[in-house]
Coordinates of N, CA and C in Angstrom, one line a residue:
M1 N -25.9 -80.6 75.4 CA -26.9 -79.9 76.0 C -26.9 -78.3 75.5
P2 N -28.0 -77.9 75.1 CA -28.0 -76.6 74.6 C -27.6 -75.5 75.5
N3 N -27.1 -74.4 75.7 CA -26.8 -73.4 76.5 C -28.0 -72.0 76.4
Q4 N -28.2 -71.6 77.7 CA -29.1 -70.6 77.7 C -28.6 -69.4 78.6
S5 N -28.5 -68.3 77.8 CA -27.7 -67.1 78.9 C -28.9 -66.4 79.7
V6 N -28.5 -66.1 80.8 CA -29.4 -65.2 81.5 C -28.6 -64.0 82.1
K7 N -29.3 -62.9 81.9 CA -28.6 -61.8 82.5 C -29.2 -61.3 83.9
I8 N -28.3 -61.0 84.8 CA -28.9 -60.9 86.2 C -28.0 -59.6 86.7
D9 N -28.6 -58.9 87.5 CA -28.1 -57.6 88.0 C -27.0 -58.3 89.1
D10 N -26.1 -57.3 89.5 CA -25.0 -57.6 90.5 C -25.4 -58.1 91.9
A11 N -26.4 -57.7 92.5 CA -26.9 -57.8 93.7 C -27.4 -59.2 93.8
T12 N -28.2 -59.7 92.6 CA -28.7 -61.0 92.4 C -27.5 -62.2 92.1
Q13 N -26.7 -61.8 91.5 CA -25.4 -62.6 91.3 C -24.6 -62.8 92.5
Q14 N -24.6 -61.8 93.6 CA -23.8 -62.0 94.7 C -24.9 -62.9 95.6
R15 N -26.1 -62.6 95.6 CA -27.1 -63.6 96.2 C -26.9 -65.0 96.0
L16 N -26.8 -65.2 94.5 CA -26.8 -66.4 93.8 C -25.4 -67.2 94.3
R17 N -24.3 -66.5 94.3 CA -23.1 -67.2 94.6 C -23.1 -67.5 96.2
A18 N -23.5 -66.6 96.9 CA -23.5 -67.1 98.4 C -24.5 -68.0 98.9
L19 N -25.8 -68.3 98.2 CA -26.6 -69.3 98.3 C -25.9 -70.5 97.9
A20 N -25.5 -70.4 96.9 CA -24.9 -71.7 96.2 C -23.7 -72.2 97.0
E21 N -22.9 -71.4 97.4 CA -21.7 -71.8 98.4 C -22.3 -72.4 99.6
R22 N -23.3 -71.7 100.2 CA -23.9 -72.5 101.5 C -24.5 -73.7 101.1
Q23 N -25.0 -73.9 100.0 CA -25.5 -75.3 99.5 C -24.6 -76.2 99.2
G24 N -23.2 -76.0 98.9 CA -22.4 -76.7 98.7 C -22.5 -77.0 97.0
I25 N -23.0 -76.1 96.2 CA -23.0 -76.5 95.0 C -22.4 -75.1 94.2
T26 N -22.5 -75.2 92.9 CA -22.1 -74.3 91.8 C -23.3 -73.3 91.7
P27 N -23.0 -72.0 91.4 CA -24.1 -71.2 90.8 C -24.9 -71.6 89.8
H28 N -24.3 -72.5 88.8 CA -25.0 -73.0 87.6 C -26.0 -74.1 88.1
A29 N -25.6 -75.0 89.1 CA -26.3 -75.9 89.8 C -27.4 -75.6 90.3
L30 N -27.4 -74.4 91.1 CA -28.6 -73.7 91.8 C -29.4 -73.3 90.9
M31 N -29.0 -72.4 89.8 CA -29.8 -72.0 88.8 C -30.8 -73.1 87.9
V32 N -30.2 -74.2 87.6 CA -30.8 -75.1 87.1 C -31.7 -75.8 88.0
R33 N -31.5 -75.9 89.2 CA -32.3 -76.4 90.2 C -33.7 -75.6 90.5
A34 N -33.3 -74.2 90.5 CA -34.3 -73.3 90.7 C -35.2 -72.9 89.6
I35 N -34.7 -73.1 88.4 CA -35.5 -73.1 87.2 C -36.3 -74.4 87.1
G36 N -35.9 -75.7 87.5 CA -36.6 -76.8 87.5 C -37.7 -76.6 88.3
S37 N -37.3 -76.2 89.6 CA -38.4 -76.2 90.5 C -39.7 -75.3 90.1
E38 N -39.2 -74.3 89.7 CA -40.2 -72.9 89.3 C -41.0 -73.8 88.1
L39 N -40.5 -74.5 87.2 CA -41.2 -75.0 85.9 C -42.3 -76.2 86.5
D40 N -41.7 -77.2 87.6 CA -42.6 -77.9 88.4 C -43.9 -77.2 88.9
R41 N -43.6 -76.1 89.7 CA -44.9 -75.4 90.4 C -45.6 -74.7 89.2
L42 N -45.1 -74.1 88.2 CA -46.1 -73.9 87.1 C -46.9 -74.8 86.2
D43 N -46.1 -75.9 86.0 CA -47.1 -77.1 85.6 C -48.1 -77.5 86.6
A44 N -47.8 -77.7 88.0 CA -48.7 -77.9 88.9 C -49.8 -76.9 89.0
E45 N -49.7 -75.7 88.9 CA -50.6 -74.6 89.0 C -51.6 -74.6 87.7
T46 N -50.8 -74.9 86.8 CA -51.8 -75.1 85.3 C -52.6 -76.3 85.4
S47 N -52.1 -77.2 85.8 CA -52.9 -78.5 86.1 C -54.1 -78.3 86.9
F48 N -53.8 -77.8 88.0 CA -55.0 -77.3 89.2 C -55.8 -76.4 88.5
V49 N -55.5 -75.5 87.9 CA -56.6 -74.4 87.3 C -57.4 -75.1 86.5
A50 N -56.7 -76.2 85.5 CA -57.5 -76.7 84.3 C -58.6 -77.9 85.0
R51 N -58.1 -78.3 86.1 CA -59.0 -79.2 87.0 C -60.2 -78.6 87.6
A52 N -60.0 -77.3 87.9 CA -60.7 -76.5 88.8 C -61.9 -75.9 87.8
E53 N -61.5 -75.5 86.5 CA -62.2 -75.1 85.4 C -63.1 -76.4 84.9
Q54 N -62.7 -77.4 84.9 CA -63.5 -78.7 84.3 C -64.5 -78.8 85.3
A55 N -63.9 -78.9 86.8 CA -65.2 -78.9 87.9 C -66.2 -78.0 87.9
L56 N -65.8 -76.7 87.8 CA -66.9 -75.7 87.6 C -67.8 -75.9 86.4
A57 N -67.3 -76.2 85.3 CA -68.2 -76.3 84.1 C -69.1 -77.4 84.3
R58 N -68.5 -78.6 85.0 CA -69.7 -80.0 85.4 C -70.5 -79.3 86.4
A59 N -70.1 -78.4 87.3 CA -71.2 -77.9 88.1 C -72.2 -77.0 87.7
V60 N -71.7 -76.3 86.9 CA -72.6 -75.1 86.1 C -73.7 -75.9 85.1
A61 N -73.1 -77.2 84.6 CA -73.9 -77.8 83.8 C -74.9 -78.8 84.6
G62 N -75.0 -78.6 85.7 CA -76.0 -79.5 86.6 C -75.4 -80.6 87.4
G63 N -74.1 -80.8 87.2 CA -73.3 -82.0 87.9 C -73.7 -81.6 89.6
P64 N -73.5 -82.7 90.3 CA -73.5 -82.6 91.9 C -72.5 -81.7 92.4
V65 N -72.9 -81.0 93.5 CA -72.1 -80.3 94.3 C -72.6 -80.4 95.6
Y66 N -71.7 -79.7 96.7 CA -72.2 -80.0 98.2 C -72.1 -78.7 98.7
D67 N -73.0 -78.3 99.5 CA -73.3 -77.1 100.2 C -72.1 -76.8 101.0
G68 N -71.3 -75.9 101.0 CA -70.1 -75.6 102.1 C -70.4 -75.8 103.4
P69 N -71.3 -75.1 103.9 CA -71.3 -75.2 105.2 C -71.8 -76.4 105.9
A70 N -72.6 -77.1 104.9 CA -73.2 -78.4 105.3 C -72.1 -79.5 105.2
Y71 N -71.3 -79.3 104.2 CA -70.2 -80.3 103.9 C -69.1 -79.9 105.4
A72 N -68.7 -78.8 105.6 CA -67.9 -78.5 106.6 C -68.5 -79.0 107.9
A73 N -69.7 -79.0 108.1 CA -70.3 -79.7 109.4 C -70.3 -81.0 109.3
H74 N -70.3 -81.7 108.2 CA -70.0 -83.3 108.1 C -68.8 -83.4 108.6
L75 N -67.8 -82.9 107.9 CA -66.5 -83.1 108.2 C -66.1 -82.8 109.6
L76 N -66.6 -81.9 110.2 CA -66.3 -81.7 111.7 C -66.9 -82.8 112.4
Q77 N -68.0 -83.5 112.1 CA -68.6 -84.4 112.9 C -67.8 -85.7 112.5
K78 N -67.3 -86.0 111.4 CA -66.4 -86.8 111.2 C -65.1 -86.8 112.1
V79 N -64.5 -85.8 112.2 CA -63.4 -85.7 112.8 C -63.6 -85.8 114.5
R80 N -65.0 -85.2 114.9 CA -65.2 -85.2 116.4 C -65.4 -86.7 116.8
A81 N -66.0 -87.4 115.8 CA -66.4 -88.9 116.1 C -65.1 -89.8 116.0
A82 N -64.5 -89.5 115.3 CA -62.9 -90.1 115.2 C -62.1 -89.9 116.6
H83 N -62.3 -88.8 116.9 CA -61.4 -88.4 118.0 C -62.0 -88.9 119.4
Q84 N -63.3 -89.1 119.4 CA -64.0 -89.7 120.4 C -64.1 -91.2 120.4
A85 N -63.5 -91.7 119.2 CA -63.6 -93.3 118.9 C -65.0 -93.6 119.0
R86 N -65.9 -92.8 118.3 CA -67.2 -93.5 118.2 C -67.3 -94.5 117.0
A87 N -68.1 -95.3 116.9 CA -68.3 -96.1 115.8 C -69.4 -95.7 114.8
T88 N -70.0 -94.7 115.3 CA -71.1 -94.2 114.3 C -70.8 -93.3 113.2
P89 N -70.8 -93.6 112.0 CA -70.1 -92.7 111.0 C -71.0 -91.6 110.8
A90 N -70.4 -90.7 110.3 CA -71.2 -89.1 110.0 C -71.8 -89.5 108.5
H91 N -72.8 -89.0 108.4 CA -73.4 -89.3 107.0 C -73.2 -87.8 106.2
R92 N -72.8 -88.1 104.9 CA -72.3 -87.2 103.9 C -73.8 -86.4 103.7
P93 N -73.8 -85.0 103.7 CA -75.0 -84.4 103.0 C -75.3 -84.7 101.5
A94 N -76.5 -84.7 101.2 CA -77.0 -85.2 100.0 C -76.5 -84.0 98.9
A95 N -76.0 -84.5 97.7 CA -75.5 -83.8 96.6 C -76.9 -83.0 96.1
T96 N -76.4 -81.7 95.7 CA -77.3 -80.9 95.0 C -76.6 -80.4 93.8
T97 N -77.4 -79.2 93.4 CA -76.8 -78.4 92.1 C -76.5 -77.0 92.6
L98 N -75.8 -76.3 91.9 CA -75.3 -74.8 92.1 C -76.6 -73.9 92.2
A99 N -77.5 -74.3 91.2 CA -78.8 -73.6 91.2 C -79.5 -73.7 92.6
A100 N -79.5 -74.9 93.1 CA -80.3 -75.2 94.6 C -79.6 -74.5 95.7
V101 N -78.4 -74.2 95.5 CA -77.7 -73.6 96.7 C -77.7 -72.2 96.4
G102 N -78.2 -71.6 95.4 CA -78.2 -70.1 94.9 C -77.0 -69.6 94.5
K103 N -76.1 -70.3 93.9 CA -74.7 -69.9 93.4 C -74.9 -69.7 91.9
T104 N -74.3 -68.6 91.2 CA -74.4 -68.4 89.9 C -73.0 -68.4 89.5
A105 N -72.0 -69.3 89.3 CA -70.8 -69.2 88.8 C -70.9 -69.5 87.3
K106 N -70.0 -68.8 86.5 CA -69.7 -69.0 85.2 C -68.5 -69.6 84.8
P107 N -68.2 -70.6 83.9 CA -67.0 -71.1 83.8 C -66.2 -70.1 82.8
R108 N -64.9 -70.0 83.0 CA -64.0 -69.2 82.3 C -63.8 -69.5 80.8
A109 N -63.9 -68.5 80.1 CA -63.6 -69.0 78.6 C -62.1 -69.3 78.2

């Protein structure tokens, strides 16, 4: 495996050693774990943003969207119905477009 050098200040070094000791692992193992966790988080964030941008582009292009308050009311009705053990399902509000609900969002470049 290739090596990577990381320079950290004394306070961070002390924290690293103390936390690694509490975890019962070496400072190196803790750094590897922390770097891996941060890389996973950044990958997930990047994927989320890409999916959000695609969804926004579809909505701006006229794809179906749901009015926020109407959908929130729909979800609340479903939760209440489930809580009260009613058999009548809540009906989802009809899909519309961004233009119809008065929103003008632009996709990021």
